[in-house]
CSV table of C-alpha atoms in Angstrom, one decimal:
chain,number,residue,atom,x,y,z
A,1,MET,CA,-39.0,26.7,-82.5
A,2,LEU,CA,-41.0,23.8,-82.9
A,3,ILE,CA,-39.8,23.3,-86.7
A,4,ARG,CA,-36.7,23.2,-85.1
A,5,SER,CA,-37.7,21.0,-82.7
A,6,LEU,CA,-39.0,18.0,-85.3
A,7,ALA,CA,-35.9,18.8,-87.4
A,8,LEU,CA,-33.9,17.7,-84.3
A,9,VAL,CA,-36.1,14.6,-83.9
A,10,LEU,CA,-35.5,13.8,-87.6
A,11,VAL,CA,-31.8,13.7,-87.2
A,12,SER,CA,-31.6,12.2,-84.5
A,13,ALA,CA,-33.4,9.3,-86.1
A,14,ILE,CA,-31.5,9.2,-88.7
A,15,VAL,CA,-28.2,9.1,-87.1
A,16,ALA,CA,-29.6,6.4,-84.5
A,17,THR,CA,-30.4,4.1,-87.3
A,18,PRO,CA,-27.2,2.7,-87.6
A,19,ALA,CA,-26.7,2.2,-84.7
A,20,LEU,CA,-29.7,0.1,-83.9
A,21,ALA,CA,-28.8,-2.3,-87.2
A,22,GLN,CA,-25.6,-2.6,-85.7
A,23,ASP,CA,-26.9,-4.4,-83.0
A,24,ARG,CA,-28.4,-7.1,-85.1
A,25,ARG,CA,-26.4,-9.9,-87.2
A,26,VAL,CA,-27.3,-12.8,-88.5
A,27,PRO,CA,-25.7,-15.8,-86.7
A,28,SER,CA,-22.5,-16.7,-87.2
A,29,SER,CA,-22.2,-20.3,-87.0
A,30,GLY,CA,-24.1,-23.1,-86.9
A,31,ALA,CA,-23.6,-23.2,-82.5
A,32,GLU,CA,-25.1,-19.9,-82.5
A,33,LEU,CA,-27.9,-21.5,-84.3
A,34,ARG,CA,-28.3,-23.9,-81.1
A,35,LEU,CA,-27.6,-22.5,-77.6
A,36,SER,CA,-30.6,-23.3,-75.7
A,37,PHE,CA,-31.4,-23.7,-72.1
A,38,ALA,CA,-31.7,-27.8,-72.4
A,39,PRO,CA,-27.9,-28.2,-70.8
A,40,ILE,CA,-29.5,-26.5,-67.6
A,41,VAL,CA,-32.9,-28.2,-68.0
A,42,GLN,CA,-31.1,-31.8,-68.3
A,43,ARG,CA,-28.8,-31.4,-65.1
A,44,VAL,CA,-32.3,-30.1,-62.8
A,45,GLN,CA,-34.7,-32.3,-64.1
A,46,PRO,CA,-34.3,-34.9,-62.3
A,47,ALA,CA,-34.1,-33.3,-58.6
A,48,VAL,CA,-37.8,-32.0,-59.7
A,49,VAL,CA,-41.1,-34.6,-58.6
A,50,ASN,CA,-44.3,-34.3,-58.4
A,51,VAL,CA,-46.4,-34.4,-55.0
A,52,TYR,CA,-49.5,-36.4,-54.6
A,53,ALA,CA,-51.2,-35.8,-51.6
A,54,ALA,CA,-54.7,-37.4,-50.6
A,55,LYS,CA,-56.4,-37.2,-47.5
A,56,THR,CA,-60.2,-38.9,-46.4
A,57,VAL,CA,-63.1,-36.7,-45.7
A,58,GLN,CA,-66.1,-38.0,-44.3
A,59,ASN,CA,-69.4,-36.9,-46.3
A,60,ARG,CA,-71.4,-35.3,-43.6
A,61,ASN,CA,-75.2,-34.7,-44.2
A,62,PRO,CA,-76.1,-31.5,-43.8
A,63,LEU,CA,-79.9,-32.8,-42.1
A,64,LEU,CA,-77.7,-33.8,-38.6
A,65,ASP,CA,-77.4,-30.9,-37.8
A,66,ASP,CA,-81.0,-30.4,-37.7
A,67,PRO,CA,-82.2,-31.4,-33.8
A,68,ILE,CA,-85.6,-32.7,-35.4
A,69,PHE,CA,-84.3,-34.8,-38.1
A,70,ARG,CA,-82.3,-36.5,-35.5
A,71,ARG,CA,-85.1,-37.3,-33.1
A,72,PHE,CA,-87.2,-39.3,-35.9
A,73,PHE,CA,-85.1,-40.4,-38.6
A,74,GLY,CA,-82.0,-41.1,-35.7
A,75,VAL,CA,-78.0,-40.7,-36.9
A,76,PRO,CA,-76.3,-43.2,-39.4
A,77,GLY,CA,-73.8,-45.2,-37.6
A,78,GLN,CA,-71.0,-44.5,-40.3
A,79,GLN,CA,-70.9,-41.6,-42.6
A,80,PRO,CA,-69.6,-42.2,-46.3
A,81,GLU,CA,-66.4,-41.5,-46.8
A,82,GLN,CA,-64.3,-39.8,-50.0
A,83,MET,CA,-61.1,-39.2,-50.4
A,84,GLN,CA,-60.2,-35.8,-51.7
A,85,ARG,CA,-56.6,-35.6,-53.5
A,86,SER,CA,-54.5,-32.8,-54.3
A,87,LEU,CA,-51.4,-32.5,-57.0
A,88,GLY,CA,-48.3,-30.3,-56.6
A,89,SER,CA,-44.3,-30.0,-57.1
A,90,GLY,CA,-41.4,-30.5,-55.2
A,91,VAL,CA,-37.7,-30.1,-55.3
A,92,MET,CA,-34.9,-33.0,-54.1
A,93,VAL,CA,-32.7,-30.6,-51.9
A,94,ASP,CA,-30.8,-33.6,-50.2
A,95,ALA,CA,-29.6,-36.7,-51.7
A,96,SER,CA,-31.1,-38.7,-49.2
A,97,GLY,CA,-34.8,-37.7,-50.3
A,98,LEU,CA,-35.6,-34.6,-48.6
A,99,VAL,CA,-38.2,-32.9,-50.9
A,100,VAL,CA,-39.4,-29.3,-50.0
A,101,THR,CA,-42.6,-28.6,-51.2
A,102,ASN,CA,-45.5,-25.7,-50.3
A,103,ASN,CA,-48.0,-26.4,-47.1
A,104,HIS,CA,-50.9,-25.9,-48.7
A,105,VAL,CA,-49.9,-29.0,-51.7
A,106,ILE,CA,-50.0,-31.4,-48.5
A,107,GLU,CA,-51.9,-30.1,-45.7
A,108,GLY,CA,-54.4,-32.0,-43.9
A,109,ALA,CA,-53.2,-34.6,-46.0
A,110,ASP,CA,-53.0,-38.6,-44.6
A,111,GLN,CA,-51.3,-40.3,-47.3
A,112,VAL,CA,-48.2,-38.6,-49.3
A,113,LYS,CA,-46.8,-39.9,-52.5
A,114,ILE,CA,-43.3,-38.6,-54.7
A,115,SER,CA,-43.3,-39.1,-58.1
A,116,LEU,CA,-39.8,-38.7,-59.8
A,117,ALA,CA,-39.1,-37.5,-63.6
A,118,ASP,CA,-38.3,-41.1,-64.8
A,119,LYS,CA,-41.8,-41.8,-63.5
A,120,ARG,CA,-40.8,-44.0,-60.2
A,121,GLU,CA,-43.1,-43.4,-56.9
A,122,PHE,CA,-42.3,-43.6,-53.8
A,123,GLU,CA,-44.2,-43.0,-50.4
A,124,ALA,CA,-42.9,-39.9,-48.4
A,125,GLU,CA,-43.9,-38.9,-44.9
A,126,ILE,CA,-43.9,-35.0,-43.5
A,127,VAL,CA,-41.0,-34.1,-41.8
A,128,LEU,CA,-41.8,-30.3,-40.8
A,129,LYS,CA,-44.5,-28.3,-41.2
A,130,ASP,CA,-44.6,-24.1,-41.5
A,131,SER,CA,-48.1,-22.5,-42.0
A,132,ARG,CA,-45.3,-18.9,-42.2
A,133,THR,CA,-43.8,-19.5,-44.9
A,134,ASP,CA,-46.2,-21.9,-46.9
A,135,LEU,CA,-43.6,-24.5,-47.2
A,136,ALA,CA,-43.5,-28.0,-45.8
A,137,VAL,CA,-40.2,-30.9,-46.1
A,138,LEU,CA,-41.3,-34.7,-46.8
A,139,ARG,CA,-38.9,-37.5,-46.8
A,140,ILE,CA,-38.9,-40.4,-49.0
A,141,LYS,CA,-39.2,-43.9,-47.2
A,142,ASP,CA,-37.2,-46.3,-47.1
A,143,SER,CA,-34.9,-45.8,-49.9
A,144,LYS,CA,-31.1,-46.2,-49.7
A,145,GLU,CA,-30.6,-44.3,-53.1
A,146,LYS,CA,-29.0,-41.4,-53.5
A,147,PHE,CA,-30.9,-38.7,-55.3
A,148,THR,CA,-30.1,-35.7,-57.5
A,149,THR,CA,-30.4,-32.5,-55.8
A,150,ILE,CA,-30.2,-28.8,-56.7
A,151,ASP,CA,-28.1,-26.7,-54.7
A,152,PHE,CA,-29.6,-23.3,-53.7
A,153,ALA,CA,-28.5,-19.7,-54.7
A,154,ASN,CA,-28.0,-16.6,-52.6
A,155,SER,CA,-31.4,-15.1,-54.1
A,156,ASP,CA,-30.1,-11.8,-52.5
A,157,GLU,CA,-28.0,-11.6,-55.7
A,158,LEU,CA,-31.0,-11.7,-57.7
A,159,LEU,CA,-31.8,-9.0,-60.3
A,160,VAL,CA,-35.0,-7.9,-62.1
A,161,GLY,CA,-34.4,-8.9,-65.7
A,162,ASP,CA,-32.6,-11.6,-64.8
A,163,VAL,CA,-33.5,-15.2,-66.8
A,164,VAL,CA,-35.2,-17.8,-65.4
A,165,LEU,CA,-37.1,-21.2,-65.6
A,166,ALA,CA,-39.8,-22.8,-63.9
A,167,ILE,CA,-40.4,-26.1,-63.4
A,168,GLY,CA,-42.9,-28.2,-62.2
A,169,ASN,CA,-46.2,-30.3,-63.3
A,170,PRO,CA,-49.2,-27.6,-64.2
A,171,PHE,CA,-52.6,-29.0,-64.2
A,172,GLY,CA,-51.1,-32.4,-63.8
A,173,VAL,CA,-49.8,-33.1,-67.5
A,174,GLY,CA,-46.3,-33.9,-66.5
A,175,GLN,CA,-43.3,-32.3,-66.0
A,176,THR,CA,-43.2,-29.1,-68.1
A,177,VAL,CA,-40.4,-26.3,-68.2
A,178,THR,CA,-41.3,-22.7,-68.5
A,179,GLN,CA,-38.7,-19.7,-69.3
A,180,GLY,CA,-39.0,-15.9,-68.1
A,181,ILE,CA,-37.6,-13.5,-66.3
A,182,ILE,CA,-37.1,-12.0,-63.0
A,183,SER,CA,-40.4,-9.0,-63.3
A,184,ALA,CA,-39.4,-8.1,-59.8
A,185,LEU,CA,-38.1,-8.4,-56.1
A,186,ALA,CA,-39.1,-7.9,-52.4
A,187,ARG,CA,-43.0,-8.6,-53.5
A,188,THR,CA,-44.9,-7.7,-50.0
A,189,GLN,CA,-48.6,-6.7,-50.8
A,190,VAL,CA,-49.4,-10.4,-51.9
A,191,GLY,CA,-51.3,-11.9,-49.0
A,192,ILE,CA,-49.7,-15.3,-49.0
A,193,THR,CA,-47.9,-16.0,-46.0
A,194,ASP,CA,-46.9,-14.3,-43.0
A,195,TYR,CA,-43.4,-13.8,-44.9
A,196,GLN,CA,-44.5,-11.4,-47.4
A,197,PHE,CA,-41.4,-10.9,-49.6
A,198,PHE,CA,-41.8,-12.6,-52.9
A,199,ILE,CA,-40.0,-12.8,-56.4
A,200,GLN,CA,-42.2,-12.1,-59.0
A,201,THR,CA,-41.6,-13.8,-62.5
A,202,ASP,CA,-43.7,-14.1,-65.5
A,203,ALA,CA,-42.6,-17.5,-66.6
A,204,ALA,CA,-46.3,-19.7,-67.0
A,205,ILE,CA,-46.6,-21.0,-63.5
A,206,ASN,CA,-50.4,-22.7,-63.3
A,207,PRO,CA,-51.8,-24.5,-60.5
A,208,GLY,CA,-49.8,-28.2,-60.1
A,209,ASN,CA,-46.6,-25.9,-60.4
A,210,SER,CA,-46.8,-24.8,-56.9
A,211,GLY,CA,-43.9,-26.2,-54.4
A,212,GLY,CA,-41.9,-26.4,-58.0
A,213,ALA,CA,-38.4,-24.8,-59.0
A,214,LEU,CA,-37.1,-21.7,-60.3
A,215,VAL,CA,-34.2,-21.9,-61.4
A,216,ASP,CA,-31.4,-19.5,-62.4
A,217,MET,CA,-29.0,-19.9,-65.2
A,218,THR,CA,-26.5,-21.1,-62.9
A,219,GLY,CA,-28.7,-24.3,-62.8
A,220,LYS,CA,-29.1,-23.3,-58.6
A,221,LEU,CA,-32.5,-23.1,-56.7
A,222,ALA,CA,-33.8,-19.1,-56.8
A,223,GLY,CA,-37.1,-19.7,-55.4
A,224,ILE,CA,-40.0,-22.4,-54.7
A,225,ASN,CA,-43.2,-21.3,-57.0
A,226,THR,CA,-46.1,-20.7,-54.6
A,227,ALA,CA,-48.9,-18.6,-56.4
A,228,ILE,CA,-50.0,-16.7,-59.0
A,229,PHE,CA,-52.3,-13.9,-59.7
A,230,SER,CA,-54.8,-14.8,-62.2
A,231,ARG,CA,-58.6,-13.6,-63.0
A,232,SER,CA,-58.9,-17.4,-65.3
A,233,GLY,CA,-57.1,-19.9,-63.0
A,234,GLY,CA,-54.0,-19.7,-65.4
A,235,SER,CA,-50.8,-17.9,-65.8
A,236,GLN,CA,-51.2,-14.4,-67.0
A,237,GLY,CA,-47.6,-14.2,-66.5
A,238,ILE,CA,-47.6,-13.1,-62.8
A,239,GLY,CA,-46.4,-15.5,-60.5
A,240,PHE,CA,-44.5,-15.5,-57.2
A,241,ALA,CA,-41.8,-17.7,-55.6
A,242,ILE,CA,-40.7,-18.0,-52.1
A,243,PRO,CA,-36.6,-17.0,-52.2
A,244,ALA,CA,-34.1,-19.3,-51.9
A,245,ASN,CA,-32.9,-18.0,-48.4
A,246,MET,CA,-36.4,-18.6,-46.7
A,247,VAL,CA,-36.0,-21.8,-48.0
A,248,ARG,CA,-32.9,-22.8,-46.3
A,249,VAL,CA,-34.2,-21.7,-43.2
A,250,VAL,CA,-36.7,-24.3,-43.6
A,251,VAL,CA,-34.9,-27.3,-45.1
A,252,ALA,CA,-32.0,-26.6,-42.4
A,253,SER,CA,-34.4,-27.0,-39.5
A,254,ALA,CA,-35.5,-30.4,-41.2
A,255,LYS,CA,-32.3,-31.0,-41.4
A,256,SER,CA,-31.7,-30.6,-37.9
A,257,GLY,CA,-34.3,-32.5,-36.8
A,258,GLY,CA,-36.5,-29.8,-35.4
A,259,LYS,CA,-40.5,-29.8,-36.2
A,260,ALA,CA,-40.9,-26.2,-36.4
A,261,VAL,CA,-38.5,-23.6,-37.7
A,262,LYS,CA,-36.4,-22.3,-35.2
A,263,ARG,CA,-36.2,-18.4,-36.2
A,264,PRO,CA,-34.4,-15.2,-34.3
A,265,TYR,CA,-37.3,-13.4,-31.9
A,266,LEU,CA,-36.5,-9.6,-32.2
A,267,GLY,CA,-39.6,-8.6,-29.2
A,268,ALA,CA,-40.9,-5.8,-30.5
A,269,ARG,CA,-43.8,-4.8,-32.7
A,270,LEU,CA,-43.3,-2.4,-36.0
A,271,GLN,CA,-45.3,-0.9,-38.2
A,272,ALA,CA,-44.9,0.9,-41.8
A,273,VAL,CA,-44.3,4.3,-42.2
A,274,THR,CA,-46.9,6.3,-43.6
A,275,PRO,CA,-47.0,9.8,-45.8
A,276,GLU,CA,-48.6,11.2,-42.7
A,277,ILE,CA,-45.9,9.7,-40.5
A,278,ALA,CA,-43.1,10.6,-42.8
A,279,GLU,CA,-43.8,14.1,-43.0
A,280,THR,CA,-44.2,14.5,-39.2
A,281,LEU,CA,-40.9,12.9,-39.1
A,282,GLY,CA,-39.4,14.9,-41.6
A,283,LEU,CA,-38.4,12.4,-43.8
A,284,LYS,CA,-37.9,12.6,-47.8
A,285,SER,CA,-40.1,9.4,-48.3
A,286,PRO,CA,-42.2,6.8,-46.2
A,287,THR,CA,-39.5,4.1,-46.0
A,288,GLY,CA,-38.5,2.1,-43.4
A,289,ALA,CA,-40.0,0.1,-40.4
A,290,LEU,CA,-41.3,2.1,-37.3
A,291,VAL,CA,-40.9,0.7,-33.6
A,292,ALA,CA,-44.3,0.4,-32.2
A,293,ASN,CA,-43.6,-1.7,-28.9
A,294,VAL,CA,-40.5,-3.0,-27.2
A,295,ALA,CA,-41.2,-5.9,-25.3
A,296,ALA,CA,-39.3,-5.9,-21.6
A,297,ASN,CA,-36.3,-8.2,-21.2
A,298,SER,CA,-36.5,-9.2,-25.0
A,299,PRO,CA,-33.8,-9.1,-27.5
A,300,ALA,CA,-34.8,-5.8,-29.1
A,301,ALA,CA,-35.0,-4.4,-25.5
A,302,ARG,CA,-31.4,-5.7,-24.4
A,303,ALA,CA,-29.9,-4.1,-28.0
A,304,GLY,CA,-31.4,-0.9,-26.8
A,305,LEU,CA,-34.2,-0.9,-29.3
A,306,LYS,CA,-36.5,2.3,-28.2
A,307,LEU,CA,-40.4,3.1,-29.2
A,308,SER,CA,-40.3,5.4,-32.0
A,309,ASP,CA,-37.0,4.2,-33.6
A,310,LEU,CA,-36.9,4.0,-36.9
A,311,ILE,CA,-35.2,1.0,-38.6
A,312,VAL,CA,-33.9,1.5,-41.8
A,313,ALA,CA,-31.3,-1.2,-42.3
A,314,ILE,CA,-29.8,-4.3,-40.8
A,315,ASP,CA,-26.6,-5.7,-41.6
A,316,GLY,CA,-26.5,-3.0,-44.4
A,317,GLN,CA,-29.2,-3.9,-46.3
A,318,VAL,CA,-32.2,-1.2,-46.8
A,319,ILE,CA,-35.0,-1.4,-44.9
A,320,ASP,CA,-38.3,-0.4,-46.7
A,321,ASP,CA,-41.1,-1.7,-44.5
A,322,PRO,CA,-42.1,-4.3,-41.6
A,323,ASN,CA,-41.9,-7.1,-44.1
A,324,ALA,CA,-38.7,-6.2,-45.4
A,325,PHE,CA,-37.3,-6.5,-42.2
A,326,ASP,CA,-39.1,-9.4,-41.0
A,327,TYR,CA,-38.0,-11.4,-43.8
A,328,ARG,CA,-33.9,-10.2,-43.7
A,329,PHE,CA,-34.5,-10.6,-40.1
A,330,ALA,CA,-35.8,-14.1,-40.1
A,331,THR,CA,-33.3,-15.3,-42.5
A,332,ARG,CA,-30.2,-14.5,-40.1
A,333,PRO,CA,-28.1,-17.4,-38.5
A,334,LEU,CA,-29.0,-18.4,-34.8
A,335,GLY,CA,-26.2,-17.6,-32.7
A,336,GLY,CA,-24.6,-14.9,-33.6
A,337,SER,CA,-25.8,-10.8,-34.0
A,338,ALA,CA,-26.9,-8.5,-36.5
A,339,GLN,CA,-26.1,-4.9,-37.0
A,340,ILE,CA,-29.6,-2.5,-37.1
A,341,ASP,CA,-29.4,0.7,-37.9
A,342,VAL,CA,-32.4,3.3,-36.9
A,343,GLN,CA,-32.8,6.9,-37.1
A,344,ARG,CA,-33.3,8.4,-33.9
A,345,ALA,CA,-34.0,11.8,-33.2
A,346,GLY,CA,-32.6,12.5,-36.5
A,347,LYS,CA,-29.5,10.5,-35.7
A,348,THR,CA,-28.3,7.2,-36.8
A,349,VAL,CA,-28.0,4.7,-34.0
A,350,LYS,CA,-26.1,1.6,-34.9
A,351,LEU,CA,-26.7,-1.4,-32.6
A,352,THR,CA,-26.3,-5.1,-32.1
A,353,MET,CA,-29.1,-7.4,-32.0
A,354,PRO,CA,-28.7,-11.2,-31.0
A,355,LEU,CA,-29.9,-13.7,-33.0
A,356,GLU,CA,-31.9,-16.2,-30.5
A,357,THR,CA,-34.8,-17.8,-30.6
A,358,ALA,CA,-38.1,-16.7,-28.3
A,359,PRO,CA,-38.5,-18.3,-24.8
A,360,ASP,CA,-41.2,-20.6,-24.9
A,361,THR,CA,-42.0,-21.4,-20.9
A,362,ASN,CA,-45.1,-22.7,-19.5
A,363,ARG,CA,-46.5,-23.1,-22.9
A,364,ASP,CA,-48.8,-26.0,-21.8
A,365,GLU,CA,-50.6,-26.6,-24.3
A,366,ILE,CA,-54.0,-29.2,-24.3
A,367,VAL,CA,-56.5,-30.1,-26.5
A,368,LEU,CA,-60.1,-29.8,-25.0
A,369,THR,CA,-62.7,-32.8,-25.4
A,370,ALA,CA,-65.2,-32.0,-22.8
A,371,ARG,CA,-68.5,-31.6,-24.4
A,372,SER,CA,-68.8,-28.0,-25.1
A,373,PRO,CA,-68.1,-25.1,-27.9
A,374,PHE,CA,-64.6,-25.6,-27.4
A,375,GLN,CA,-64.4,-28.9,-28.3
A,376,GLY,CA,-61.6,-29.6,-30.8
A,377,ALA,CA,-59.5,-26.8,-29.6
A,378,LYS,CA,-55.8,-27.0,-28.8
A,379,VAL,CA,-54.7,-23.8,-26.4
A,380,ALA,CA,-52.0,-22.5,-25.2
A,381,ASN,CA,-50.6,-20.4,-23.0
A,382,ILE,CA,-49.2,-17.2,-24.5
A,383,SER,CA,-45.2,-17.5,-24.2
A,384,PRO,CA,-43.1,-15.2,-26.2
A,385,ALA,CA,-42.5,-17.9,-28.7
A,386,VAL,CA,-46.5,-18.4,-28.8
A,387,ALA,CA,-47.0,-14.5,-29.5
A,388,ASP,CA,-44.1,-14.7,-32.2
A,389,GLU,CA,-46.0,-17.7,-34.5
A,390,LEU,CA,-49.1,-16.2,-34.1
A,391,ARG,CA,-48.0,-13.2,-35.1
A,392,LEU,CA,-49.1,-11.2,-31.3
A,393,ASP,CA,-48.5,-7.8,-29.9
A,394,ALA,CA,-44.9,-9.4,-27.8
A,395,SER,CA,-46.6,-8.4,-24.3
A,396,THR,CA,-50.0,-10.2,-24.9
A,397,GLU,CA,-50.8,-12.8,-22.1
A,398,GLY,CA,-53.2,-15.2,-21.8
A,399,VAL,CA,-55.1,-18.3,-23.7
A,400,VAL,CA,-54.5,-18.6,-27.0
A,401,VAL,CA,-56.4,-21.2,-29.8
A,402,ILE,CA,-53.4,-22.7,-31.6
A,403,ASP,CA,-55.1,-25.2,-34.1
A,404,LEU,CA,-59.0,-26.8,-34.6
A,405,ALA,CA,-59.7,-30.3,-34.9
A,406,ASP,CA,-61.5,-30.8,-38.5
A,407,GLY,CA,-65.3,-31.2,-37.6
A,408,GLY,CA,-64.8,-30.0,-33.9
A,409,THR,CA,-67.3,-27.8,-32.2
A,410,ALA,CA,-65.1,-25.2,-31.8
A,411,ALA,CA,-64.4,-25.2,-35.4
A,412,GLY,CA,-68.1,-25.4,-36.1
A,413,VAL,CA,-69.5,-22.3,-33.8
A,414,GLY,CA,-66.8,-19.9,-35.6
A,415,PHE,CA,-63.2,-20.3,-33.0
A,416,GLN,CA,-60.2,-19.3,-35.1
A,417,LYS,CA,-56.3,-19.7,-34.7
A,418,GLY,CA,-55.4,-16.8,-32.9
A,419,ASP,CA,-58.8,-16.3,-30.7
A,420,ILE,CA,-57.3,-15.7,-27.4
A,421,ILE,CA,-59.8,-16.3,-24.7
A,422,LEU,CA,-60.4,-13.9,-21.9
A,423,ALA,CA,-63.4,-15.0,-19.9
A,424,VAL,CA,-66.2,-18.1,-19.9
A,425,ASN,CA,-69.2,-17.1,-17.9
A,426,SER,CA,-67.5,-14.2,-16.3
A,427,GLN,CA,-64.5,-16.5,-15.3
A,428,LYS,CA,-61.1,-15.1,-15.9
A,429,ILE,CA,-59.1,-17.6,-18.3
A,430,ALA,CA,-55.8,-16.5,-17.1
A,431,LYS,CA,-53.9,-20.2,-18.6
A,432,THR,CA,-55.3,-23.0,-20.3
A,433,SER,CA,-56.0,-25.2,-17.1
A,434,ASP,CA,-58.4,-22.5,-16.5
A,435,LEU,CA,-60.3,-23.2,-19.6
A,436,ASP,CA,-60.0,-26.7,-19.6
A,437,LYS,CA,-62.2,-26.5,-16.2
A,438,ALA,CA,-64.4,-23.8,-17.7
A,439,SER,CA,-65.3,-26.2,-20.7
A,440,LYS,CA,-66.0,-29.3,-18.1
A,441,THR,CA,-68.8,-27.2,-16.2
A,442,SER,CA,-72.4,-27.6,-17.7
A,443,ALA,CA,-74.1,-24.8,-18.9
A,444,ARG,CA,-77.2,-24.1,-20.4
A,445,VAL,CA,-76.0,-20.7,-21.9
A,446,TRP,CA,-72.3,-20.1,-22.6
A,447,ARG,CA,-70.7,-16.3,-22.1
A,448,ILE,CA,-67.5,-15.6,-23.7
A,449,THR,CA,-65.3,-12.8,-24.1
A,450,VAL,CA,-62.7,-13.2,-27.2
A,451,VAL,CA,-59.9,-11.0,-28.5
A,452,ARG,CA,-59.5,-11.7,-32.4
A,453,GLY,CA,-57.2,-9.4,-34.0
A,454,GLY,CA,-56.7,-6.6,-31.8
A,455,GLN,CA,-61.0,-6.2,-31.3
A,456,GLN,CA,-62.7,-7.6,-28.3
A,457,ILE,CA,-66.0,-9.6,-28.7
A,458,ASN,CA,-68.1,-10.8,-26.5
A,459,VAL,CA,-70.5,-14.0,-27.6
A,460,THR,CA,-73.7,-15.5,-26.4
A,461,LEU,CA,-73.9,-19.4,-27.3
A,462,GLY,CA,-76.8,-22.0,-26.7
A,463,GLY,CA,-75.4,-25.1,-24.3
């Protein structure tokens, strides 16, 4: 039997050899030798720009935090300043001078400049920043010129194996084009942004490519290059791009004059299906998004979504996990509705989900300035919109930290964005005015109760 098997293998190999040879041929013309990506590059390259961001920071001597040093040597009136610079790429998406890039490229910047492929430079202003997607939109100042742009591709139509080009400014060497294929779609375990649904490519992406274009073979924008997986700091063939359909949502919000991205609000908390849960539910594989909580009067509640429903599709697109649902739902246009397929008690139920923004009533944002552990913190009442922005449970109530000033006391003592303040010195904090009043009270010791990541923490700080 062994000999027969070997013979069969040899025969198969002999038969297959001519077929493989027929797949290879000598180019039949000079035109075939000149096949190139150059026409695509020439068309889109003028729309890819370099982004230069600068931020002024003070060099603070750590000895100034020592009270003995401050007592005997005093405090200098002015600390030396230093200019921190970052370099990235961007893509022109509107002829009036609207540029999309990564939020981390311009985060905290005092000055932003745009450099075109023809070496001209322009001052730019930040129109919109969206940390949830790591995208930002800039506008070139004081220019009436019509700029070259790139059209958006439908990133849902991309397939693994499609050829793509990455265009950007790696390591600041100048505009560079690299070529590769789409290695994977819907990567969800990357940990870069709130919306985990990335295009993976082996086109060489390096530091400085952030915010640059991932272009398909029709010359359209497939995604915005945003991160690499690397042990050396350089390209190792694993790069990630934000899909064009998500980029389109952020750009549309900027064009409409909004300072924040408007997205549909679900009003429910979803969890991943583990193998154990799948076995309990009688599923063949651990896929879908399981409903763990539904907020009262939310779009989810009005659509009829219930606890323990398993979401398996939205508008006919299969949902593998909560990250996939978040992305699909966030890219749906506001004002209409979406068809949600759920598994309930072994049966498929179709629900119509309204696509509307989260209510943002009684937000009451304030910045705390009184001398206290909260100095420099921006806080807000938790409205449904705030809960959605900070990825909190839809039913959460109270006061939450939404931003921290650089160099403020709150940042120095360890407060973080998303911290919920429950009590200060045994006083319950129900709204921002309560915290403002508590922060203005003199105290030698501050006893603070905080919820972070679902865990309650009791903190004691000196006054």
